[in-house]
Each structure stands twice: as structure tokens, then as C-alpha cells.
mmCIF file with all atom_site columns, C-alpha atoms in Angstrom:
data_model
loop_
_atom_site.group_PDB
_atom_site.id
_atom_site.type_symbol
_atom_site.label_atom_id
_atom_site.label_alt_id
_atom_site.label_comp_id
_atom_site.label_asym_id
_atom_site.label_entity_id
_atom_site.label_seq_id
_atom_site.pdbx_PDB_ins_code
_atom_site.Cartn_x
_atom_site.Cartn_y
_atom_site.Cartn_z
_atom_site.occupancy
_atom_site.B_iso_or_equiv
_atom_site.pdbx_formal_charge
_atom_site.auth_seq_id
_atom_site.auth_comp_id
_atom_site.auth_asym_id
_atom_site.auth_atom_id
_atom_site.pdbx_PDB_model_num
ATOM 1   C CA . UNK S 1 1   ? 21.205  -95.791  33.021 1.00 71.00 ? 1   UNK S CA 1
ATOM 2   C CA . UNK S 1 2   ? 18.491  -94.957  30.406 1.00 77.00 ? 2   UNK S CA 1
ATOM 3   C CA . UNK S 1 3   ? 16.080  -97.023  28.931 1.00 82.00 ? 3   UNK S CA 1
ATOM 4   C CA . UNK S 1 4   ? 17.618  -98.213  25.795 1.00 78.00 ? 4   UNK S CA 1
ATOM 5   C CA . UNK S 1 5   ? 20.489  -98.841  27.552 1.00 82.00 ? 5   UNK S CA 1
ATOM 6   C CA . UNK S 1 6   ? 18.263  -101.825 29.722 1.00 86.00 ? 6   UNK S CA 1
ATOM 7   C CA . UNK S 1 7   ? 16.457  -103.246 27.281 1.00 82.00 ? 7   UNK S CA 1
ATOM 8   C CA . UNK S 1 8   ? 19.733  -104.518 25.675 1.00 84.00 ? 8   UNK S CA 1
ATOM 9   C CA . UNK S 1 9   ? 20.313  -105.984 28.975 1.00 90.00 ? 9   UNK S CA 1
ATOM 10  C CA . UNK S 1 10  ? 19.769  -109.433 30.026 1.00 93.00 ? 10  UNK S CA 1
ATOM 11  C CA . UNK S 1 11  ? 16.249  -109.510 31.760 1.00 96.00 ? 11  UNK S CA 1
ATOM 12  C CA . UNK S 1 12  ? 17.195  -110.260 35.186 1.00 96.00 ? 12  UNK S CA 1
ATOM 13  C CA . UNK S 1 13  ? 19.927  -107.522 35.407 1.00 95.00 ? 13  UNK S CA 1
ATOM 14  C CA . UNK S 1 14  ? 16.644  -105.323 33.832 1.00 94.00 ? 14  UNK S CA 1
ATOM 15  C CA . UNK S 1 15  ? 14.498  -107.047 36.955 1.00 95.00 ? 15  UNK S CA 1
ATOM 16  C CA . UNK S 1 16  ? 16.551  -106.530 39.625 1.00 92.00 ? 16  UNK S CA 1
ATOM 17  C CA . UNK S 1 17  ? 17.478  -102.839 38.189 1.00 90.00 ? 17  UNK S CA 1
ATOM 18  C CA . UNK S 1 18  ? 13.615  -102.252 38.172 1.00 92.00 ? 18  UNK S CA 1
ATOM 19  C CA . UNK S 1 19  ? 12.895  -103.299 42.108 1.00 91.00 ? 19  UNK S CA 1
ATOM 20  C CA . UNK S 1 20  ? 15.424  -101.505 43.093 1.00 88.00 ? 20  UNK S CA 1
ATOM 21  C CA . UNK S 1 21  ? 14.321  -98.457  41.420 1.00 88.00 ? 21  UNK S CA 1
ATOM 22  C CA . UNK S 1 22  ? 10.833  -98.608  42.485 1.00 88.00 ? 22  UNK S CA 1
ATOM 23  C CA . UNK S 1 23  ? 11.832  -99.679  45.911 1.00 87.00 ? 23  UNK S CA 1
ATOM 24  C CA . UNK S 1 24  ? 13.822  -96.199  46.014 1.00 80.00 ? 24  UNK S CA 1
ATOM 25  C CA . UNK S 1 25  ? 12.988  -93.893  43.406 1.00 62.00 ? 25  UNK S CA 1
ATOM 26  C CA . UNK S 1 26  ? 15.867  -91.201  43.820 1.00 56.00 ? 26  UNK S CA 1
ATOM 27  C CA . UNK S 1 27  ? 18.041  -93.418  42.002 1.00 64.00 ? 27  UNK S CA 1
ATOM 28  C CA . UNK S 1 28  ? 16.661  -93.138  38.852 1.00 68.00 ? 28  UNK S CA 1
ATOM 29  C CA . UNK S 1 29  ? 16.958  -89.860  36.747 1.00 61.00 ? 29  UNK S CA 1
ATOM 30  C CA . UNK S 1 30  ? 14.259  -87.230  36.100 1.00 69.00 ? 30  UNK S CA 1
ATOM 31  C CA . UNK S 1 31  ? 14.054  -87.619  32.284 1.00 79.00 ? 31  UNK S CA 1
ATOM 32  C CA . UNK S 1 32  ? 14.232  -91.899  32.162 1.00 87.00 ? 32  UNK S CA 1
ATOM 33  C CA . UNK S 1 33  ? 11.774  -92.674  29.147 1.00 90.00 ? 33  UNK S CA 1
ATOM 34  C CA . UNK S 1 34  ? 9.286   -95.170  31.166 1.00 92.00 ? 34  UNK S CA 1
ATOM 35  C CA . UNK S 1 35  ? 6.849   -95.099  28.122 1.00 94.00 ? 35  UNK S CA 1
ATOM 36  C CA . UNK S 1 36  ? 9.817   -96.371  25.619 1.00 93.00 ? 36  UNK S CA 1
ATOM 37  C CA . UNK S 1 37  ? 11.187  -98.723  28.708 1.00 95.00 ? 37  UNK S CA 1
ATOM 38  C CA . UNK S 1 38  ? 7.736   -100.149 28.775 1.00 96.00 ? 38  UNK S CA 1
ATOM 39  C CA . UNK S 1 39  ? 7.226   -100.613 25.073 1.00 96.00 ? 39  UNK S CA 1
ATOM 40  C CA . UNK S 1 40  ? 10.604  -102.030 24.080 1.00 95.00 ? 40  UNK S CA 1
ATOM 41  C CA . UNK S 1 41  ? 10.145  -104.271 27.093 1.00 96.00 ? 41  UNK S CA 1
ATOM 42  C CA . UNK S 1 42  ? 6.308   -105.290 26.037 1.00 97.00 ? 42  UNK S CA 1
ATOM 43  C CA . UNK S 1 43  ? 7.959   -105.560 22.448 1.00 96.00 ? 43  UNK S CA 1
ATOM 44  C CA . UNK S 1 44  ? 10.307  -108.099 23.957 1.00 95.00 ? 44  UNK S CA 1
ATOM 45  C CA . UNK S 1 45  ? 7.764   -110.502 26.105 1.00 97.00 ? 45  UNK S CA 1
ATOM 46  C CA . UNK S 1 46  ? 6.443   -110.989 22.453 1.00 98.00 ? 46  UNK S CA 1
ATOM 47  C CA . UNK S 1 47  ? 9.139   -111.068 20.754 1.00 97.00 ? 47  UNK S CA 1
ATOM 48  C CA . UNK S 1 48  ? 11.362  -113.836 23.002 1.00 97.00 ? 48  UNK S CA 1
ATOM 49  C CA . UNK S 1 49  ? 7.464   -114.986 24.508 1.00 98.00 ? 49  UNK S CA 1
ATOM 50  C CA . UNK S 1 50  ? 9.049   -114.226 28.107 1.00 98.00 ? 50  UNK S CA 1
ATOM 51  C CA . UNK S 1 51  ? 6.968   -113.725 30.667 1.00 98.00 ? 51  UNK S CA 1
ATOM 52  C CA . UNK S 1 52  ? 9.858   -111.560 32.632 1.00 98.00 ? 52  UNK S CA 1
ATOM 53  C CA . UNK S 1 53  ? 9.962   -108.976 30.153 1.00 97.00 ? 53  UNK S CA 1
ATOM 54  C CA . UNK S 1 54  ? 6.023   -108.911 30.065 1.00 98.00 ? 54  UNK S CA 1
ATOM 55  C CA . UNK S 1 55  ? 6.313   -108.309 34.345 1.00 98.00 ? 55  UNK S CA 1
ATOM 56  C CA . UNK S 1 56  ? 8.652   -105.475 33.760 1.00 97.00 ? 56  UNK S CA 1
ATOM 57  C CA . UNK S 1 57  ? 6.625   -103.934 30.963 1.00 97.00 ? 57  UNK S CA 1
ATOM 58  C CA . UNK S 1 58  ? 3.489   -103.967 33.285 1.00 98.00 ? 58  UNK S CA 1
ATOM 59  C CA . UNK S 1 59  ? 5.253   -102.592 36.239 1.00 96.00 ? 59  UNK S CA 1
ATOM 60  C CA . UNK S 1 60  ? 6.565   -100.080 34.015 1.00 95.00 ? 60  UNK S CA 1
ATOM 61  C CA . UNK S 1 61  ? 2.983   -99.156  33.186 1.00 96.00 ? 61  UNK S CA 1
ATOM 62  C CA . UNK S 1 62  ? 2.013   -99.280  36.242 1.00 94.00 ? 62  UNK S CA 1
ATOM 63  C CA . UNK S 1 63  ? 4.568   -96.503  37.220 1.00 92.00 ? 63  UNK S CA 1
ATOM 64  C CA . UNK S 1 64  ? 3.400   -94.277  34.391 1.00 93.00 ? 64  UNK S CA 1
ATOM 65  C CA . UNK S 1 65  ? -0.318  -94.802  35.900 1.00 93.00 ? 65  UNK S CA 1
ATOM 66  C CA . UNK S 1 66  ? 1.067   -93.827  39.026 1.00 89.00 ? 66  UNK S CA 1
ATOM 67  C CA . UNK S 1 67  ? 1.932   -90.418  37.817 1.00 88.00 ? 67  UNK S CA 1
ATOM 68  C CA . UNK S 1 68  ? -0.953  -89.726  35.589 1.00 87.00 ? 68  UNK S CA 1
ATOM 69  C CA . UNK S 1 69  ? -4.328  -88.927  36.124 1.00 82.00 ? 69  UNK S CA 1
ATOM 70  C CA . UNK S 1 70  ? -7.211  -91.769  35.149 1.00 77.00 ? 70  UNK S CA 1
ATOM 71  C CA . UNK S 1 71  ? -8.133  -90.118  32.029 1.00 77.00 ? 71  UNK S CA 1
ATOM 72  C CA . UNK S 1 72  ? -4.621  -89.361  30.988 1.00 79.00 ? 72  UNK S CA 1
ATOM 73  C CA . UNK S 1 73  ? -3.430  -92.957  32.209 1.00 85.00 ? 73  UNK S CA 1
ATOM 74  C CA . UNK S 1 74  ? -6.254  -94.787  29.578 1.00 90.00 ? 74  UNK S CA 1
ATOM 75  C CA . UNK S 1 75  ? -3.173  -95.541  26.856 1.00 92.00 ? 75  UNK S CA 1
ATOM 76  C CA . UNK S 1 76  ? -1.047  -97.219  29.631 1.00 95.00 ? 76  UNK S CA 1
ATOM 77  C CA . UNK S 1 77  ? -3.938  -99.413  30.795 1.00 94.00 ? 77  UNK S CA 1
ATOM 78  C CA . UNK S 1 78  ? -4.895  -100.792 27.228 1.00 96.00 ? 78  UNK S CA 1
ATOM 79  C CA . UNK S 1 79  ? -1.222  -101.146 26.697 1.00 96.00 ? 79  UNK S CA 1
ATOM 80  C CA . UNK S 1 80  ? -0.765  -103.355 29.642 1.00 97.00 ? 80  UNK S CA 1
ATOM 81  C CA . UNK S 1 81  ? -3.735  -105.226 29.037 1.00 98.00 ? 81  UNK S CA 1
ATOM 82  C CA . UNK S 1 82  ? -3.152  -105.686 25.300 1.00 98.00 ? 82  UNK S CA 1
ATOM 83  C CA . UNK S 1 83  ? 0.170   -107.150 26.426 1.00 98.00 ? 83  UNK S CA 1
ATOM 84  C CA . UNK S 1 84  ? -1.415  -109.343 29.508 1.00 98.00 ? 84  UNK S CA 1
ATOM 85  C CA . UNK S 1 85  ? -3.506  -110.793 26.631 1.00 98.00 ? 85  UNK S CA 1
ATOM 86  C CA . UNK S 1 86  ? -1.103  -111.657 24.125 1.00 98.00 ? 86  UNK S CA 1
ATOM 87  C CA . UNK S 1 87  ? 0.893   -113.359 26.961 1.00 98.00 ? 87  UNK S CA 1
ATOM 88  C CA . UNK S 1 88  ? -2.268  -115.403 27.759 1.00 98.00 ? 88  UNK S CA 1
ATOM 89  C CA . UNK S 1 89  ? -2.544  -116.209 24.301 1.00 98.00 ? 89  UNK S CA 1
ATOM 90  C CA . UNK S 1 90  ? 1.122   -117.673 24.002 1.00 98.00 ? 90  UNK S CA 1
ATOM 91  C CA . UNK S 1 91  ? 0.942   -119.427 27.965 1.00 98.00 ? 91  UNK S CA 1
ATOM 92  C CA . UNK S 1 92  ? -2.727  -120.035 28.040 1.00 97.00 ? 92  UNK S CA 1
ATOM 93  C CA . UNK S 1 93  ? -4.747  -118.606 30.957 1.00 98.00 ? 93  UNK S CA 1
ATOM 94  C CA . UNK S 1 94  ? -3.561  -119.368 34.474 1.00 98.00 ? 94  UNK S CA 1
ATOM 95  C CA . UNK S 1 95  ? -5.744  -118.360 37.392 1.00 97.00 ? 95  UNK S CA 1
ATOM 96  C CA . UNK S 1 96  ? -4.258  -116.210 40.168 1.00 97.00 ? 96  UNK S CA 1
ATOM 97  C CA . UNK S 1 97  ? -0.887  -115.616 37.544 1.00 98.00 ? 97  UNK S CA 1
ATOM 98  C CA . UNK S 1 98  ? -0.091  -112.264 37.934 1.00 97.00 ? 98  UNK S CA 1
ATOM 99  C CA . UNK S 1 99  ? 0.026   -111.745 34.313 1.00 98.00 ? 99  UNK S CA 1
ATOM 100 C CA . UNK S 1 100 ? -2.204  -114.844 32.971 1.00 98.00 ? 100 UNK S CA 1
ATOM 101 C CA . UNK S 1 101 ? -5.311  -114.451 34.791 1.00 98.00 ? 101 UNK S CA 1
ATOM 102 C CA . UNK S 1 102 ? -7.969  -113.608 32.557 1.00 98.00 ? 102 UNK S CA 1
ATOM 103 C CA . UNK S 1 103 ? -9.969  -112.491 35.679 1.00 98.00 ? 103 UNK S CA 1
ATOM 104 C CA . UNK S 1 104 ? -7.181  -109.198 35.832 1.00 98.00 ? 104 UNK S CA 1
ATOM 105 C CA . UNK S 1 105 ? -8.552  -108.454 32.205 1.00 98.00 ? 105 UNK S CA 1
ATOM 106 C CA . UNK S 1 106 ? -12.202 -108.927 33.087 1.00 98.00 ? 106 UNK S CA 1
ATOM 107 C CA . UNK S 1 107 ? -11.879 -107.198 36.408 1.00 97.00 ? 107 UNK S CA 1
ATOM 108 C CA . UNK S 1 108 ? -10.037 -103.779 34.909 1.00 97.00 ? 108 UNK S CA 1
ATOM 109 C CA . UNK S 1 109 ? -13.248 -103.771 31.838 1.00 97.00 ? 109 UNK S CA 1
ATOM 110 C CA . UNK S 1 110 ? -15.610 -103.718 34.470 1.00 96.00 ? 110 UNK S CA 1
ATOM 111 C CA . UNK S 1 111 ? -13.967 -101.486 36.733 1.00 94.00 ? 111 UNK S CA 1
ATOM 112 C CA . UNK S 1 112 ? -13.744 -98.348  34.088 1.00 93.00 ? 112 UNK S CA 1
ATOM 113 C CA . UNK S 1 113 ? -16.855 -98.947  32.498 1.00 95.00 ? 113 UNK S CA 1
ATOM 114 C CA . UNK S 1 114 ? -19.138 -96.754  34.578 1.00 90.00 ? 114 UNK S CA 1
ATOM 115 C CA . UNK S 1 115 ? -22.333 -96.178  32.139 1.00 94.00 ? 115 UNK S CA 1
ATOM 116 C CA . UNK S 1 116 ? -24.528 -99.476  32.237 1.00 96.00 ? 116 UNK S CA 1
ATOM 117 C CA . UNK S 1 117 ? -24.766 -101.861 29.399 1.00 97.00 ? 117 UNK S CA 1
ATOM 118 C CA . UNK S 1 118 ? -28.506 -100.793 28.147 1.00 97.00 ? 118 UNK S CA 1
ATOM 119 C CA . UNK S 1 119 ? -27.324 -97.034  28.473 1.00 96.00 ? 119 UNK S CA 1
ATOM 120 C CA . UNK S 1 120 ? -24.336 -97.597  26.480 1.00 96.00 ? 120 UNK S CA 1
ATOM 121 C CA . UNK S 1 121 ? -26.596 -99.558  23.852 1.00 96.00 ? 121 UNK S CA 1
ATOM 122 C CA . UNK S 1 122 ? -29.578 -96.903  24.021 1.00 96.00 ? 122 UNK S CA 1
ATOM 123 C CA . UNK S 1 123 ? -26.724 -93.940  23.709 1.00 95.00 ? 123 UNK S CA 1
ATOM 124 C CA . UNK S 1 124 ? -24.994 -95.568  20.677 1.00 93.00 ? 124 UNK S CA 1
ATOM 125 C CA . UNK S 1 125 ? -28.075 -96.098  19.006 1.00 93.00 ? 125 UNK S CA 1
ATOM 126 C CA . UNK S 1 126 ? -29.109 -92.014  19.187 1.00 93.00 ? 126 UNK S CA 1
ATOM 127 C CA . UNK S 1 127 ? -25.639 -90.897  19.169 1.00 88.00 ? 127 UNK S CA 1
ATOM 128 C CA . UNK S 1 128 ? -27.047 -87.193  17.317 1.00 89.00 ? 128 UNK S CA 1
ATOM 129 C CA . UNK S 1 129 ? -28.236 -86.603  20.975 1.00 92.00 ? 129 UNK S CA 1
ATOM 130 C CA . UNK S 1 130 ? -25.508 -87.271  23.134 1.00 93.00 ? 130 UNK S CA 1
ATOM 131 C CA . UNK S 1 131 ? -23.563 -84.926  24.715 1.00 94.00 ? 131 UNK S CA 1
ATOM 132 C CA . UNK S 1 132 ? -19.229 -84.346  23.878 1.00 94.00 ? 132 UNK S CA 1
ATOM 133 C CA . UNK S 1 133 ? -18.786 -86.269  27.560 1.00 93.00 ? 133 UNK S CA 1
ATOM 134 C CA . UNK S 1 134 ? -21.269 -89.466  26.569 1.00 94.00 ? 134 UNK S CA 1
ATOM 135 C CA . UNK S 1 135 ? -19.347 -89.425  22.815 1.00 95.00 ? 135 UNK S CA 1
ATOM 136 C CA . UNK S 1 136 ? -16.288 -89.673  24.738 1.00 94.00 ? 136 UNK S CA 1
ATOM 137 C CA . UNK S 1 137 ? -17.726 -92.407  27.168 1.00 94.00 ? 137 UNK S CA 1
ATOM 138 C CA . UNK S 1 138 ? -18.941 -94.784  24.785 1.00 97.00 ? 138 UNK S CA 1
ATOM 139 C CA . UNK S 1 139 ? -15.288 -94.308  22.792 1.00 96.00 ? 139 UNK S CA 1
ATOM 140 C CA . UNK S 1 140 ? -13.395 -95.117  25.830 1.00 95.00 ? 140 UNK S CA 1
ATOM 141 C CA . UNK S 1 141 ? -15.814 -98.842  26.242 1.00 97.00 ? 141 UNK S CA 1
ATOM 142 C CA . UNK S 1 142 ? -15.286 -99.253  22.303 1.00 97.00 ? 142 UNK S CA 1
ATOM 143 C CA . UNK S 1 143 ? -11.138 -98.783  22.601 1.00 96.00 ? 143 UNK S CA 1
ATOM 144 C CA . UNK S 1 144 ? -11.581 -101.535 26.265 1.00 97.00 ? 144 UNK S CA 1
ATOM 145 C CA . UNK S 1 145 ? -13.567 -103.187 24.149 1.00 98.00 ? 145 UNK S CA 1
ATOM 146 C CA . UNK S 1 146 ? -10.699 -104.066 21.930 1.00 97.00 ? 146 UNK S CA 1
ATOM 147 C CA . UNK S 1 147 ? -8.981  -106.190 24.484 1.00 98.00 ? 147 UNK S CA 1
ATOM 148 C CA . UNK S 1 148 ? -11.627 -108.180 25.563 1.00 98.00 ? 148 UNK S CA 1
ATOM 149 C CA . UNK S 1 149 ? -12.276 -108.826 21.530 1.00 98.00 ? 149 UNK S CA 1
ATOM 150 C CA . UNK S 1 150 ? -8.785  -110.155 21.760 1.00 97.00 ? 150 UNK S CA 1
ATOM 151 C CA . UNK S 1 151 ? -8.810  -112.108 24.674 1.00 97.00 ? 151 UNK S CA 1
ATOM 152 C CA . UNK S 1 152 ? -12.459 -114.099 23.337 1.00 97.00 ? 152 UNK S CA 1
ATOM 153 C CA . UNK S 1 153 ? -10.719 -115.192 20.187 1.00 97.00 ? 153 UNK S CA 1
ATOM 154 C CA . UNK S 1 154 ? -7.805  -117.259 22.788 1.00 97.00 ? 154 UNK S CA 1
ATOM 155 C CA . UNK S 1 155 ? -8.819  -120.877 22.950 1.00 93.00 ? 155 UNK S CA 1
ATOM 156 C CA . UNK S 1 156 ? -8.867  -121.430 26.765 1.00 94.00 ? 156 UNK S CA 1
ATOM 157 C CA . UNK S 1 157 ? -10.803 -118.136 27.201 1.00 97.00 ? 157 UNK S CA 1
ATOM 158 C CA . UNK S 1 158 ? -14.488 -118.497 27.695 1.00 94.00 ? 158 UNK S CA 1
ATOM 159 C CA . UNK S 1 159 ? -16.398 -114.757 28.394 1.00 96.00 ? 159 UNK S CA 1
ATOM 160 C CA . UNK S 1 160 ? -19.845 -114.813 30.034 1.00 96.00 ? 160 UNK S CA 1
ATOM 161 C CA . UNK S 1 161 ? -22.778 -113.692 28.228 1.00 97.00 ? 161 UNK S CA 1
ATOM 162 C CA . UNK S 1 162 ? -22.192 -109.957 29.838 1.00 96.00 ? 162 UNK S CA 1
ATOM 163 C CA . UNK S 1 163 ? -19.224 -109.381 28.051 1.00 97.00 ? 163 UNK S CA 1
ATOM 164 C CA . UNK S 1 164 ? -20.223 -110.807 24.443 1.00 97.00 ? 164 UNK S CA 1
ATOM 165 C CA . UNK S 1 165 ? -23.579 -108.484 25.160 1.00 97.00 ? 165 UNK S CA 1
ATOM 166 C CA . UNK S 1 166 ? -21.019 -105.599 24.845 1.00 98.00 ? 166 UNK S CA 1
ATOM 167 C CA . UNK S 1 167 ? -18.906 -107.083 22.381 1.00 98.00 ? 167 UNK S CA 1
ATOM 168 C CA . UNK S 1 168 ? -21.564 -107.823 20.562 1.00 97.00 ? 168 UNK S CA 1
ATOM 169 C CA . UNK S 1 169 ? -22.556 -104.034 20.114 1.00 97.00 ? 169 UNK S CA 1
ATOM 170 C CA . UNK S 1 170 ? -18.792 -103.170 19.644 1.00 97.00 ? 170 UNK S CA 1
ATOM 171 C CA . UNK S 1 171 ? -19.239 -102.448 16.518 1.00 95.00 ? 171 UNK S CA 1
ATOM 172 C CA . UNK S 1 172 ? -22.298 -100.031 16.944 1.00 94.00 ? 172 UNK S CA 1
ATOM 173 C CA . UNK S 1 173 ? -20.181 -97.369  19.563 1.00 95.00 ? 173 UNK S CA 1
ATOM 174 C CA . UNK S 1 174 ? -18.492 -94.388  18.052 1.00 94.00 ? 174 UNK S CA 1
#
């Protein structure tokens, strides 16, 4: 079955298809598009505000990061956090959800940002002297960055002072 052919498909045929699939991968052809199965499906939790198609999107990410390197993977983990927030926008946070917890979010921003805060700051301010691999650093926090800019302007969604400290120089990184 290929990917546009699921995501025509009511979502718990498209759920039970997935688990079996990642339970036993053989079943599943060489050349299935996982990056349009995971869009169309993130295009549909919005869409029909369904929290089943927003699980299979993320697992579909999560599939893709599974066969990617970190630095290659960096799309598929804004996309699947881009998509976690929305969802918290339209449900509201939910601790312990495995797609509404805000702490996921927070946890995955921390997690990949490996240069300090007053590095980043001191590097963004004298960006003529950094080097191709700080450039690229500081880019990478600016494009995170993004979500958690997202995820403040939710209602329910209070970020400690940390994270407005970087959002605050957001604006300043390359």
C-alpha cells in the first residue's frame, strides 16, 4: 500500500496498518514515501483537529529519525514538534499526554541545544568571528527556537525565564 493510498483511509485502518508495520518492518515496501505519509497525516491532525492522525504523523517521524543521522534528522524533529504544538494549541496542554505535554517540547529544546545560553548570546553578538560550525550552531537554536516561540503564544503555556532568555535573543541569531 503506498502512502497516498492511507491517508485516504479512515484513521484507525491507517493506525493499525502503522503498528503492524513498525512491529514487522518487511511488510512494508522499500520505496513507501514516510516523509509525504507523515506530512499528509500532520496535514490531517490539523485539518480534522484529531489527535490520531497527529500520533501517526509523529511515529512516522520518528521512523524517518530512525534512519537518519542527528544532523540530517533536524527537519523531522521541528516537524514533529511544530505539529505537537499546534495540537496543544487546539487540546490545551496535558501533562504526561504523549502528544500534549509541553514538557516533550521543552525537554527536546534543551536536549539539542549544546552551546550555553551566554555563549550563544556572546557568539551572536560578534558573529564576523565565528567559525562556519558556530554560524551553523546558533542557526540550528534560532530554527528550535521557532517552536518554542509558538508554543509561548498558547494560553495554558507558561515558559520559565530560561527559555524567554533565549527567545528573547531570537531575533539577534543568524
Amino acid at each position: 500500500m503506498s502512502a497516498n493510498d492511507l491517508v485516504g483511509k479512515d484513521v484507525q485502518f491507517v493506525k493499525k496498518w502503522l503498528e503492524a508495520v513498525l512491529a514487522d518492518e518487511s511488510k512494508i515496501l522499500n520505496d513507501f514515501n514516510w516523509l509525504g505519509f507523515a506530512e499528509v497525516s500532520a496535514s490531517n491532525a490539523k485539518r480534522l483537529k484529531s489527535l490520531d492522525w497527529a500520533d501517526i504523523s509523529i511515529r512516522a517521524y520518528e521512523k524517518l529519525l530512525s534512519e537518519h543521522s542527528e544532523d540530517m534528522g533536524k527537519s523531522f524533529y521541528i516537524s514533529s514538534m511544530i505539529l505537537r504544538t499546534s495540537m496543544i494549541g487546539m487540546f490545551g496542554p496535558s501533562k504526561g499526554h504523549p502528544i500534549l505535554d509541553v514538557d516533550t517540547i521543552i525537554s527536546w529544546f534543551n536536549k539539542y541545544t549544546k552551546i550555553p545560553f551566554e555563549v550563544a548570546k556572546s557568539k551572536s553578538a560578534s558573529r564576523e568571528r565565528c567559525t562556519i560550525e558556530d554560524l551553523r550552531q546558533l542557526r540550528n537554536i534560532k530554527n528550535r527556537l521557532a517552536v518554542i516561540s509558538e508554543l509561548s503564544k498558547i494560553k495554558d503555556v507558561q515558559l520559565d525565564e530560561y527559555l524567554q532568555k533565549w527567545l528573547d535573543i531570537r531575533g539577534d541569531l543568524p
